[in-house]
XYZ file of C-alpha atoms in Angstrom:
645
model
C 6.579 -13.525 -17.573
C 9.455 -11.900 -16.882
C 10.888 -9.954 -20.170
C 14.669 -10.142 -21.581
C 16.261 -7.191 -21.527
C 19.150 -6.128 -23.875
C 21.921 -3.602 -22.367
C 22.419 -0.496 -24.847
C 24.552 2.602 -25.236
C 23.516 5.897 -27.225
C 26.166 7.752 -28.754
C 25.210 11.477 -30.427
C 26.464 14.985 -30.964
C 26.599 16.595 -28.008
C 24.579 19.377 -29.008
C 21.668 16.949 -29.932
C 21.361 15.521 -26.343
C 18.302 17.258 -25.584
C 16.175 15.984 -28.077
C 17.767 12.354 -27.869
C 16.150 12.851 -23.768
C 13.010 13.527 -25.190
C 12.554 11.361 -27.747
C 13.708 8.637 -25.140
C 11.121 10.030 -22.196
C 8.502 9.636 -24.438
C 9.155 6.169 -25.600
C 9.452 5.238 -22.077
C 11.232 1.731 -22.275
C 15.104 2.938 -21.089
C 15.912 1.441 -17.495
C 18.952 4.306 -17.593
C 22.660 3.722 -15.600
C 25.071 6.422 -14.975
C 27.032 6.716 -17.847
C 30.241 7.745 -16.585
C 30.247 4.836 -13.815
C 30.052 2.223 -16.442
C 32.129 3.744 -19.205
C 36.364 3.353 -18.508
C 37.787 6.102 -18.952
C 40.195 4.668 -21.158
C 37.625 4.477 -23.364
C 36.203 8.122 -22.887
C 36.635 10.603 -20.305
C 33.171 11.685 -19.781
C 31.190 14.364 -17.230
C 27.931 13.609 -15.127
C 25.295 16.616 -17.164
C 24.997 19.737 -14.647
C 21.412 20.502 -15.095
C 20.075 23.552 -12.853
C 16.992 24.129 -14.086
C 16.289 20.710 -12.160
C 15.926 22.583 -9.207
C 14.037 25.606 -10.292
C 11.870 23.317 -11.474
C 11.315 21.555 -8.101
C 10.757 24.642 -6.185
C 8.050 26.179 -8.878
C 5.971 22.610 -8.965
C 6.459 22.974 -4.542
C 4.944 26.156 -4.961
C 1.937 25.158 -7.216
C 1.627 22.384 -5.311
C 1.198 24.801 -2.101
C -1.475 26.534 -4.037
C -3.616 23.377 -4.869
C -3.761 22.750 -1.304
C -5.102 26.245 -0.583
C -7.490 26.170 -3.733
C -10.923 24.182 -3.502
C -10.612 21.232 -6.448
C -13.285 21.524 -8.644
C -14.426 18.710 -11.545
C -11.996 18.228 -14.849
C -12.877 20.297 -17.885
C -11.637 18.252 -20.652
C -11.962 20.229 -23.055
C -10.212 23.406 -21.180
C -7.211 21.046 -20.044
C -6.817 19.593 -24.006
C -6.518 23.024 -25.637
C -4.018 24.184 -22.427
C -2.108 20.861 -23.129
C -2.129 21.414 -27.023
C -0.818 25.076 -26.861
C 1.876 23.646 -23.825
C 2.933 20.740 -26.282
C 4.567 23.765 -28.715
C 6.662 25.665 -26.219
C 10.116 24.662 -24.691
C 10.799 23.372 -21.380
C 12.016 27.134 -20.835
C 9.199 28.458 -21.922
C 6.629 26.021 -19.488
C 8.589 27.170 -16.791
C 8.167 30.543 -17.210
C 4.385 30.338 -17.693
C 4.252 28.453 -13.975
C 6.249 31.251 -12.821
C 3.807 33.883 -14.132
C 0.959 31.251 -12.717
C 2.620 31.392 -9.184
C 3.663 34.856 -9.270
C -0.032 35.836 -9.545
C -1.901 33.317 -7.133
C 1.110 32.954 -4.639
C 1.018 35.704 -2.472
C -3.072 36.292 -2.496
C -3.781 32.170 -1.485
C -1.745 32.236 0.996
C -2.840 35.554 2.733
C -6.456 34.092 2.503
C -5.444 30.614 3.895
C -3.528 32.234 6.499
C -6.291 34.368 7.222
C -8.971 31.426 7.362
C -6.922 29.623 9.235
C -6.097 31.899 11.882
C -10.514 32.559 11.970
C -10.855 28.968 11.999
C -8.623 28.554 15.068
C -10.445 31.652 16.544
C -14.037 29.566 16.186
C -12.281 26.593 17.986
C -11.311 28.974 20.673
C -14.347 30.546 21.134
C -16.116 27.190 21.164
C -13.833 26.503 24.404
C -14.554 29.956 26.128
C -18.326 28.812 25.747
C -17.743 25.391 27.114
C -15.429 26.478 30.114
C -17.564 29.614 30.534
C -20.950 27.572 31.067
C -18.949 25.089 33.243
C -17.840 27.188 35.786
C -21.295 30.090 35.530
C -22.998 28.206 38.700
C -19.766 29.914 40.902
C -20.537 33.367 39.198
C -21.350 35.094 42.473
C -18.025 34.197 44.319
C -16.455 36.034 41.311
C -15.084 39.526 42.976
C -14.190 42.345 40.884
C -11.590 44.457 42.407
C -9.308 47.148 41.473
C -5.873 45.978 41.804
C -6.684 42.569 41.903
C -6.874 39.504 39.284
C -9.100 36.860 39.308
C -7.697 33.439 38.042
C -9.674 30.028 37.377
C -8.617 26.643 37.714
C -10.848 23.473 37.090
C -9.319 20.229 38.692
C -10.688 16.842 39.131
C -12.011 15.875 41.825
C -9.911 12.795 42.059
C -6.575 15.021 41.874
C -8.178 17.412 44.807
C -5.444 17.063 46.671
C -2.922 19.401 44.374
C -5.597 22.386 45.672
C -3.620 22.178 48.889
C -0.274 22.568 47.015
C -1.587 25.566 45.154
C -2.310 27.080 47.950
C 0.176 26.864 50.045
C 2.997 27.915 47.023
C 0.439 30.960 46.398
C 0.368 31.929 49.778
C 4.442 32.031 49.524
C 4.242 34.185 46.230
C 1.923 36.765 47.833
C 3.080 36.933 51.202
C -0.245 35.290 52.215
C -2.346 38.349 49.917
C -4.416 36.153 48.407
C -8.268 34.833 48.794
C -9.264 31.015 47.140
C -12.213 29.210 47.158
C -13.284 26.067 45.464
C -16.554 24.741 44.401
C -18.249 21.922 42.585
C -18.749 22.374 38.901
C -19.708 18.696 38.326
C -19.507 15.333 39.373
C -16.055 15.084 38.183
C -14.846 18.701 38.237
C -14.052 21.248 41.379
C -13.699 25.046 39.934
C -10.900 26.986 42.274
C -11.199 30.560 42.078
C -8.050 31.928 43.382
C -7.948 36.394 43.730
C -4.635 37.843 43.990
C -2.828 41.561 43.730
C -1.731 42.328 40.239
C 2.008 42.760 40.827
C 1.999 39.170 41.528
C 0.842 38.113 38.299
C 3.468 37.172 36.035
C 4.961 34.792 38.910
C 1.141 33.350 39.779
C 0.598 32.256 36.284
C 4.206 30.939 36.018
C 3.730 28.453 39.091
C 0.307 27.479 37.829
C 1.899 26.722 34.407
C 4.317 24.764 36.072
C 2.098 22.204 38.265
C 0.558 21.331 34.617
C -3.088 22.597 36.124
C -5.929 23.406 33.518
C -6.323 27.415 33.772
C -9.275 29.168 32.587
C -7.841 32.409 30.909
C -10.211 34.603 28.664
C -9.391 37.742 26.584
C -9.250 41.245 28.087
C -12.069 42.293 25.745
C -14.402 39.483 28.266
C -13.320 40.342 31.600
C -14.517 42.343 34.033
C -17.819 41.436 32.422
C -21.256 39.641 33.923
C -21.612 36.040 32.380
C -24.661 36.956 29.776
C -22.474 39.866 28.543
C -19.546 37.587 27.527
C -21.886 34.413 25.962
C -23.668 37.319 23.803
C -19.754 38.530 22.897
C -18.492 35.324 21.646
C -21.731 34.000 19.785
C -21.292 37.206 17.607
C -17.512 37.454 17.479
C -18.105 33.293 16.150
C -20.631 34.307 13.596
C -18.262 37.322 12.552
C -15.384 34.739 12.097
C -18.199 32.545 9.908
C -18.952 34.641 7.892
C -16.043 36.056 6.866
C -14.574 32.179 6.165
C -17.422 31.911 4.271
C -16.136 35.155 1.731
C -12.713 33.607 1.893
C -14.009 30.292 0.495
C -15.962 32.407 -2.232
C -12.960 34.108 -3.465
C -10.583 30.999 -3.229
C -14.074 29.249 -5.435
C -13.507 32.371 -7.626
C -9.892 31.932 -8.291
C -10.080 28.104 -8.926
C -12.907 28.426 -10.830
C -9.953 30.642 -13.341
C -7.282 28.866 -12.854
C -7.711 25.602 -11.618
C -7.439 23.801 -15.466
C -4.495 25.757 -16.223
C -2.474 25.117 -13.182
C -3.560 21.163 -12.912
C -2.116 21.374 -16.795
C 1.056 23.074 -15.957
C 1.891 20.670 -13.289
C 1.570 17.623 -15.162
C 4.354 19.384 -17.640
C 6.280 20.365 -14.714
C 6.180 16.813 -13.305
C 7.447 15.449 -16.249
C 10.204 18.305 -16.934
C 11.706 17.444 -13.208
C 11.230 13.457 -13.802
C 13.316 14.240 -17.308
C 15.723 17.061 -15.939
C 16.540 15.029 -12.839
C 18.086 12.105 -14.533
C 20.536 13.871 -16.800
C 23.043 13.474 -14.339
C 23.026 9.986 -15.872
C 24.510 10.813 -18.796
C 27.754 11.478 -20.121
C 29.715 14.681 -21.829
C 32.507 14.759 -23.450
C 33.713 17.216 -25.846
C 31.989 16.800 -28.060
C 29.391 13.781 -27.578
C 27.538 12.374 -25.015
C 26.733 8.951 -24.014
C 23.387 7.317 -22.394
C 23.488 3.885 -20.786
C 20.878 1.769 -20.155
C 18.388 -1.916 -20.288
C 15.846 -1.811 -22.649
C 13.374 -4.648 -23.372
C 14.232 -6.563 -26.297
C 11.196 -6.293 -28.132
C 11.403 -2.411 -27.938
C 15.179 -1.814 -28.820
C 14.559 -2.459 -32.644
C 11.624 0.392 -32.249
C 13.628 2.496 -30.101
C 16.273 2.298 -32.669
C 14.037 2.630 -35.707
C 12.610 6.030 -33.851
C 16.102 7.383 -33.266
C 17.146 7.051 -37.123
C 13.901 8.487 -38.537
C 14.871 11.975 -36.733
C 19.146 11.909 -36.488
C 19.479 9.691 -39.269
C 23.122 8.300 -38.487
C 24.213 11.177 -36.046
C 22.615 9.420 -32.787
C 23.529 5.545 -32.823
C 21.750 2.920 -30.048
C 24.082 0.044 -30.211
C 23.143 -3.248 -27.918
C 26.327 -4.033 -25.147
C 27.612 -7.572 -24.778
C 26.463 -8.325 -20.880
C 28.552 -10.281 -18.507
C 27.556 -12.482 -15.658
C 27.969 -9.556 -13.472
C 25.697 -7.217 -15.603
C 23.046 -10.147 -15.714
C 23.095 -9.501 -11.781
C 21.999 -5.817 -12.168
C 19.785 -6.288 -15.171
C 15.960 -4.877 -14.214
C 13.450 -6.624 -14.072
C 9.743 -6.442 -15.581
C 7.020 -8.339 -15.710
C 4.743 -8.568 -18.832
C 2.137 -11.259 -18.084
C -1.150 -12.117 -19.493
C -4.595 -10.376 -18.544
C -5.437 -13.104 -16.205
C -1.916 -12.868 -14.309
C -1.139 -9.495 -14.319
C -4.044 -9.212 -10.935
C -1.486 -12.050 -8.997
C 1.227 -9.213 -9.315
C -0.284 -7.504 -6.734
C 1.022 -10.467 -4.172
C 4.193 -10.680 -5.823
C 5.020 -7.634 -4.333
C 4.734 -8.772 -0.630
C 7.703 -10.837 -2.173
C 11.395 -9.429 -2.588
C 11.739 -8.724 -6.673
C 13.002 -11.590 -8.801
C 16.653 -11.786 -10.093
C 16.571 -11.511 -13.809
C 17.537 -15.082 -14.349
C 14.823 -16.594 -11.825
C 11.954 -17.886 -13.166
C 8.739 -16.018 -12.834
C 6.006 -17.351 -10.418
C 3.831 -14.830 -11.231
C 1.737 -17.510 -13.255
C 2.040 -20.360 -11.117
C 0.657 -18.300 -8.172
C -2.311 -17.730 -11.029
C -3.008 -21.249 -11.142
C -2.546 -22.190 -7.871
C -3.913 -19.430 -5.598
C -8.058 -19.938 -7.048
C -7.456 -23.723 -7.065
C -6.583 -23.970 -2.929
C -9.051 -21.204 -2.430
C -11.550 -23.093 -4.288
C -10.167 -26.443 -2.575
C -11.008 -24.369 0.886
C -13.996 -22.782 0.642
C -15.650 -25.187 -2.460
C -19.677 -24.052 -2.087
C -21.522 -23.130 -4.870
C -23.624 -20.661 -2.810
C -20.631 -19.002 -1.630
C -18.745 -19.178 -5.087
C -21.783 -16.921 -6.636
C -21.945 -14.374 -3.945
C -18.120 -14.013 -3.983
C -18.275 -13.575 -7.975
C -21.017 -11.169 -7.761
C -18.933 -8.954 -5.174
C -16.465 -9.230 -7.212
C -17.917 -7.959 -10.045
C -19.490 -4.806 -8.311
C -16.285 -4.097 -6.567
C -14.570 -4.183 -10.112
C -17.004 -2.016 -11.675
C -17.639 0.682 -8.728
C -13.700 1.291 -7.894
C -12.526 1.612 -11.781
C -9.955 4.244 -10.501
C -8.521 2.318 -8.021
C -5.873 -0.209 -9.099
C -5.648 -2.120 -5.599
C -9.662 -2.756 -5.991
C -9.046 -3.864 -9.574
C -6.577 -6.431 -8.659
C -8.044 -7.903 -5.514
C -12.027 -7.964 -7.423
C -10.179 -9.994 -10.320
C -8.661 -12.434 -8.165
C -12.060 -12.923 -6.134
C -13.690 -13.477 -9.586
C -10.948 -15.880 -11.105
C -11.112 -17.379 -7.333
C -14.671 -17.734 -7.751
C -14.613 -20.332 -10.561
C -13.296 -22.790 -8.793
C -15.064 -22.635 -5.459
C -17.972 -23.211 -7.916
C -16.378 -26.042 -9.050
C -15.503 -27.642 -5.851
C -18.730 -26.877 -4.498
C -20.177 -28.853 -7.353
C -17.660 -31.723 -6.291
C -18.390 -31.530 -2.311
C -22.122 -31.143 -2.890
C -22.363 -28.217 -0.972
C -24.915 -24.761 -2.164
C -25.187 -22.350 1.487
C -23.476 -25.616 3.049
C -25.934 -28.488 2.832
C -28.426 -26.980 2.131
C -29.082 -27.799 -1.451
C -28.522 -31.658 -0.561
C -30.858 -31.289 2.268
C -33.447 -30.414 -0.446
C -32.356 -33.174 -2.730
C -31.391 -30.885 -5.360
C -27.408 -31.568 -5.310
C -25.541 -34.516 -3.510
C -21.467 -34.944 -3.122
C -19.664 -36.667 -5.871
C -19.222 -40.497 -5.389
C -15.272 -40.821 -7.060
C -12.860 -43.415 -5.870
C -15.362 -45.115 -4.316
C -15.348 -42.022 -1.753
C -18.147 -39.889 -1.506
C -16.335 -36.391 -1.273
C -18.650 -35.208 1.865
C -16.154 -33.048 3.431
C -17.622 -32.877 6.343
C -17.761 -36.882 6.485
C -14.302 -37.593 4.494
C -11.851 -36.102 6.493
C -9.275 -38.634 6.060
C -9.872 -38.521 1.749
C -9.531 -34.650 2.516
C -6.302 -34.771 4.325
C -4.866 -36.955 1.475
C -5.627 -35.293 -0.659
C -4.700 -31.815 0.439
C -1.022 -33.778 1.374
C -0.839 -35.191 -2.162
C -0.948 -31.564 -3.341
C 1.525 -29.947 -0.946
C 3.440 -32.878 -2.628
C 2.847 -32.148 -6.084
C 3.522 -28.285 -5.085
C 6.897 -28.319 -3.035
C 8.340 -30.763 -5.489
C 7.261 -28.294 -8.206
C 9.386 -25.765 -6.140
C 12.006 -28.095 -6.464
C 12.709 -28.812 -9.745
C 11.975 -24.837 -10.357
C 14.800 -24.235 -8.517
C 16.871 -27.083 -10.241
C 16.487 -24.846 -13.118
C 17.422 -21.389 -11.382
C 20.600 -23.679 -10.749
C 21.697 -24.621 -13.879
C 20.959 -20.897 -15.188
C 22.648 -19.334 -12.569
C 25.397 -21.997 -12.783
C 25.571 -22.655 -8.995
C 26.880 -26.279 -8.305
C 25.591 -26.604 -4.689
C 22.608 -24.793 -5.356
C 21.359 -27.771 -7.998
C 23.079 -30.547 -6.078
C 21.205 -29.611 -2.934
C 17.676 -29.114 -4.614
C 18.562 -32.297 -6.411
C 19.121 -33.835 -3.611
C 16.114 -32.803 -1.512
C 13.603 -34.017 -4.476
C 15.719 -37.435 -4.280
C 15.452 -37.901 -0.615
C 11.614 -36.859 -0.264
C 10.793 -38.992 -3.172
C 12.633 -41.423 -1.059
C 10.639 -40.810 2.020
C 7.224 -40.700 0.107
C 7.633 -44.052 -1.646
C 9.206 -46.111 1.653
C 6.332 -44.706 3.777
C 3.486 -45.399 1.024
C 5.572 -49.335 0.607
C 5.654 -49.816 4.478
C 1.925 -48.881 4.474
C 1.326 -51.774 1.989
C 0.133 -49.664 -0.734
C 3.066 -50.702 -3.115
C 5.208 -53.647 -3.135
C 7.470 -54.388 -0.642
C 10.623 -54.588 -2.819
C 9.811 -50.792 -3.537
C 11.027 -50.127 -0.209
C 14.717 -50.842 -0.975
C 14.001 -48.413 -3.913
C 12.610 -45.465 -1.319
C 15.643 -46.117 0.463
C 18.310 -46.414 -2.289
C 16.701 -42.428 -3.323
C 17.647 -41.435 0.384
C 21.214 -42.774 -0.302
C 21.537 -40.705 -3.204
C 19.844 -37.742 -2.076
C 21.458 -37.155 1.272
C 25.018 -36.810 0.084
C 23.822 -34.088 -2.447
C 22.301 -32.259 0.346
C 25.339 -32.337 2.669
C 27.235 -31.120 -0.643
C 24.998 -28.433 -1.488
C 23.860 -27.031 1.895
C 26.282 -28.602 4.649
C 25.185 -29.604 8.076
C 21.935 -27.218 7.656
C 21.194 -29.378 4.900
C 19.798 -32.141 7.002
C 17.735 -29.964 8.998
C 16.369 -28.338 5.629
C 15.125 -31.978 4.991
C 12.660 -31.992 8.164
C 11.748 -28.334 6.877
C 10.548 -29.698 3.738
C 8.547 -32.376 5.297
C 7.009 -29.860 7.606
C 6.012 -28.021 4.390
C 4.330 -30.339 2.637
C 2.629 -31.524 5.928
C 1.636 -27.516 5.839
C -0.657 -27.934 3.156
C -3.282 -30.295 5.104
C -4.554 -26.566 6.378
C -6.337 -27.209 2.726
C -8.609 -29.835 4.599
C -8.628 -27.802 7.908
C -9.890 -24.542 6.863
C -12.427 -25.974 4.492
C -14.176 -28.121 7.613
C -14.164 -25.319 9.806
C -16.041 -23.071 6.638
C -18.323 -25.841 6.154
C -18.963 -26.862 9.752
C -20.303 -23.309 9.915
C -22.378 -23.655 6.703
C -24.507 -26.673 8.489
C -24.347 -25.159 11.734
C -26.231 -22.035 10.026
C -28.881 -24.318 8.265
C -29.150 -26.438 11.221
C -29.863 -23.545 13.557
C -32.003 -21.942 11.478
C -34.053 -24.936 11.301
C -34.098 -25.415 14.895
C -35.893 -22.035 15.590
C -39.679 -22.458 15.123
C -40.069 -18.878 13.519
C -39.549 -18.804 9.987
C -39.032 -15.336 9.629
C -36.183 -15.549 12.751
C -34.267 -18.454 11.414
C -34.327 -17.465 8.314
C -32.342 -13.970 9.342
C -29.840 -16.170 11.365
C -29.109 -17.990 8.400
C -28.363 -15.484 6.395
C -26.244 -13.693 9.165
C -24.248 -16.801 9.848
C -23.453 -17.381 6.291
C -22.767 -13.664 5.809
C -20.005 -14.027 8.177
C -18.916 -17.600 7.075
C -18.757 -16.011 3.507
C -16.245 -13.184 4.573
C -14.321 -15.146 6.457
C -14.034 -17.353 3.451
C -12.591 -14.642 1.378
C -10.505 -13.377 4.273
C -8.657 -16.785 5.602
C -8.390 -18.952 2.581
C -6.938 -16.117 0.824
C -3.761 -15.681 3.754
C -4.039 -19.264 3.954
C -3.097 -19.470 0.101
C -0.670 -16.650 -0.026
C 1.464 -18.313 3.065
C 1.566 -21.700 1.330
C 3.492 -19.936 -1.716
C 5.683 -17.312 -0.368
C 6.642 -19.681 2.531
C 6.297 -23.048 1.778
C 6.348 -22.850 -2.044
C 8.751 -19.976 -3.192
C 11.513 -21.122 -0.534
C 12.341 -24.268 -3.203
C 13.264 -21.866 -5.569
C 12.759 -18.624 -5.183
C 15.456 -16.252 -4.069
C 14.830 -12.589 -4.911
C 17.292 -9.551 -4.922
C 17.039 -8.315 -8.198
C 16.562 -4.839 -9.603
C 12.942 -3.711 -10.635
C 12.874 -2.031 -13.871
C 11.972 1.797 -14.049
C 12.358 3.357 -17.449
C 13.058 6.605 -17.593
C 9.115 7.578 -18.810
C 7.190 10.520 -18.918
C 3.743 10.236 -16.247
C 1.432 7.555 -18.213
C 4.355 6.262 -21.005
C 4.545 3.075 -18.953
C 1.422 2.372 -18.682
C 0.407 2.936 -22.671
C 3.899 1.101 -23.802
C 2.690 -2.129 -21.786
C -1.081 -1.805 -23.261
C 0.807 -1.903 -26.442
């Protein structure tokens, strides 16, 4: 849910600032405002903190971040990191800095020489690699190759289908050299024509200036190769390449050598650093006076008494935390966290395809929980399927332990999973109908309707409308209550309203259907009465049109029934297909293949399915968004241990 948050101010001595920082960074629950934009200065003229060593700081953690990109990682030693950490945890932010300095000063200069250095070898393999390929593409046309004093030799390889340009050359070369000029062309391939054009030398420089014009692929080796016979220059560059090799190879061993020294140390010293710039680049929140300074700021309210506790055990009454009264106006730029149970926290992940809540909206976080498994059980609803979807879960969950994204979506497979078991036990269905085919499970008879989906469509589509009923008018009377907190008139007349006059429609469509009395008609019409002119109050003209949007909503929801035939269509057409093939072995390995793929689509479309039904036609009831997402000013990891708390 989402927490309350109090609004505080920190007075101190000025000269105790630092340590106040610290203390808070640590703690890790201030949400911090600029001081000296929310303080009048009628009350107290106050200065934004100057700190420079915020940038010093940033361009020594650039620089050690340079030289873990040259440096080859190598595996965490625990036990090295713990004892750097410890002996880093006594020395001042001074201090740190200085040791990175000494770090960088030291590797700097030496990584990068060897990275430029491997690099530039590296890019020398690639070439060579090239010279070989264009080399033993154009060797058939080695005998038309003259070598002449005076004269250069130049190579261009042109498709065939752009033979044409040849002519071009030509002539334009002609022009250049006053007609001094030999060319020849020959097939190199099916696709490729090799021109070998030979020219005087004092042409050159205006030669290979047209050719680099006309965008033409030119064949231009190093001096060191020409003038050479063909064998002579393949021998060159396979041991120039294995030269190049080898000596990447003794780069790599001396950048292994210097991370194997310094790696710990320098993965150590930027974690510090990291947390120095987070802490250094927010004092230009705070406030200076003369002599005090001033910290604004949220905190939750279960931490401030804490927070305050912490500050009085070290400044005693020097440093005081006192909690602000808030306005209407602060309430609009109060953060926002969320601090929901284990089996919610996973549904967070969608809320964030969502704008973030104002602080005053209610949290959907675990409605989304309860709904989202129960229409993806509703949709896919096989037992079969439910177990296989569990069980991925659970490997994905325990394989990718380091990766939150594959920790949220594995939970919400497994919590997912529960129900499909569920409904699979309702609809009868294990690998589609296959376990009723083998008289081992049959669909529930409740009702008097036997919940076959593929046989009770129209049961389905009920029922799947009865929910989008149930959910939209949820929606509704969640935003009723966003209303009245927010204290917006039209916003609660209008969602008033809207509940009034579907209720209406509901009731004088189930009456004229004969399913209640026909007096209750007069009663489904005296709701529309109401409910209109709170709709026209609330939303105006648009109002009326919102009215058909709602109904289109809640007619949204029958994609419950529709995706869950088409999943289980597919089941039977797997079992049936299988059974049609007279080779056991064969249908067997359709089966499974068809149900592999209905299973994945399973997880894939009833999951989109359920996430469009809230954020579109749930969340637009009630659910506005706009608000300010909390982010305390924390050292790296304080967040995350404060919530565990």
């Amino acid at each position: 849910m989402l927490q309350r948050m109090k609004r505080i101010q920190v007075i101190g001595p000025r000269q105790e600032l630092s340590r106040v920082v610290d203390l808070l960074y640590n703690s890790g629950t201030v949400h911090l405002e600029s001081a000296c934009d929310e303080v009048p200065a009628s009350e107290i003229d106050l200065v934004p903190v100057q700190m420079d060593a915020a940038q010093t700081v940033a361009d020594v953690l650039g620089r050690i971040q340079a030289i873990f990109s040259t440096l080859p990682a190598i595996a965490d030693d625990p036990g090295r990191q713990a004892a750097i950490r410890a002996e880093l945890e006594t020395k001042s932010y001074d201090e740190i800095i200085l040791r990175a300095k000494d770090v960088v000063h030291k590797l700097e200069t030496t990584t990068r020489e060897l990275a430029a250095r491997k690099s530039e070898l590296a890019l020398a393999v690639v070439a060579l690699d090239r010279y070989s390929k264009v080399l033993s593409i154009i060797q058939p046309v080695e005998k038309e190759l003259p070598t002449l004093e005076g004269f250069e030799v130049t190579i261009l390889l042109i498709q065939k289908e752009h033979a044409g340009v040849i002519d071009i050359i030509r002539k334009e070369i002609g022009a250049i050299t006053h007609n001094h000029f030999e060319m020849s062309s020959t097939s190199v391939d099916d696709e490729t024509l090799a021109t070998i054009t030979v020219f005087p030398k004092k042409y050159d420089e205006d030669v290979h200036s047209f050719i680099y014009s006309v965008n033409v692929n030119e064949v231009r080796l190093p001096k060191e190769y020409t003038g050479r016979p063909f064998f002579e220059m393949f021998a060159l560059i396979g041991e120039q390449k294995a030269k190049n090799i080898e000596e990447i190879a003794t780069i790599d061993q001396r950048l292994a050598s210097l991370s194997s020294v310094w790696y710990q140390e320098m993965k150590v010293l930027r974690e510090h650093l990291e947390d120095i710039h987070g802490e250094v680049g927010s004092y230009t929140k705070f406030g200076l006076s003369t002599y005090t300074f001033v910290i604004m700021g949220w905190i939750p309210g279960r931490h401030l008494e804490k927070t305050r506790d912490a500050l009085q055990e070290i400044f005693g009454g020097r440093v005081v935390i006192r909690e602000l009264g808030v306005t209407e106006g602060d309430m609009k730029l109060a953060p926002v966290w969320y601090d929901n149970p284990s089996w919610v926290k996973p549904f967070e992940f969608i809320m964030k395809l969502a704008a973030v809540p104002k602080y005053q909206e209610v949290d959907p976080s675990p409605i989304l929980a309860i709904f989202f498994p129960i229409f993806f059980g509703i949709m896919v609803g096989d037992i079969g399927y439910g177990l296989v979807i569990l069980a991925l879960g659970l490997i994905v969950r325990k394989k990718f332990t380091d990766i939150p994204f594959a920790q949220s979506m594995s939970a919400i497979l497994i919590i997912s999973s529960i129900p499909t078991i569920v409904f699979g036990y309702f609809y009868g269905e294990f690998f589609g109908n296959f376990a009723e085919h083998m008289g081992w499970l049959h669909p529930m008879h409740l009702f008097g309707i036997t919940w076959n989906r593929a046989e009770a469509i129209i049961p389905m589509l009920i029922l799947a409308i009865s929910i989008g009923v149930v959910h939209v008018f949820l929606g509704l009377l969640l935003g009723i209550r966003n209303a009245i907190i927010l204290k917006s008139r039209k916003h609660l007349a209008e969602r008033s309203g809207m509940l009034l006059m579907i209720s209406g429609i509901i009731v004088l469509l189930v009456a004229t259907a004969g399913l209640l009395p026909p007096v209750m008609t007069y009663a489904g019409a005296a709701l529309m009465v109401v409910g209109l002119p709170l709709i026209l109050y609330g939303a105006g003209a648009f109002g009326a049109i919102e009215v058909m949007s709602t109904v289109g909503n809640i007619l949204s929801y029958a994609r419950l029934m529709a995706i869950g035939m088409a999943s289980v269509i597919l089941a039977i057409v797997a079992n049936e297909l299988a059974g049609a093939i007279g080779i056991a072995v064969v249908g067997i390995i359709v089966a499974v293949l068809l149900h592999t793929l209905n299973i994945a689509l399973a997880m894939f479309s009833p999951s989109i399915h359920s996430i469009r039904l809230h954020l579109v036609e749930f969340f637009s009831k009630f659910y506005e968004g706009g608000g300010v997402a909390y982010r305390p000013f924390a050292r790296a990891g304080a967040e995350t241990e404060r919530k565990g708390e």
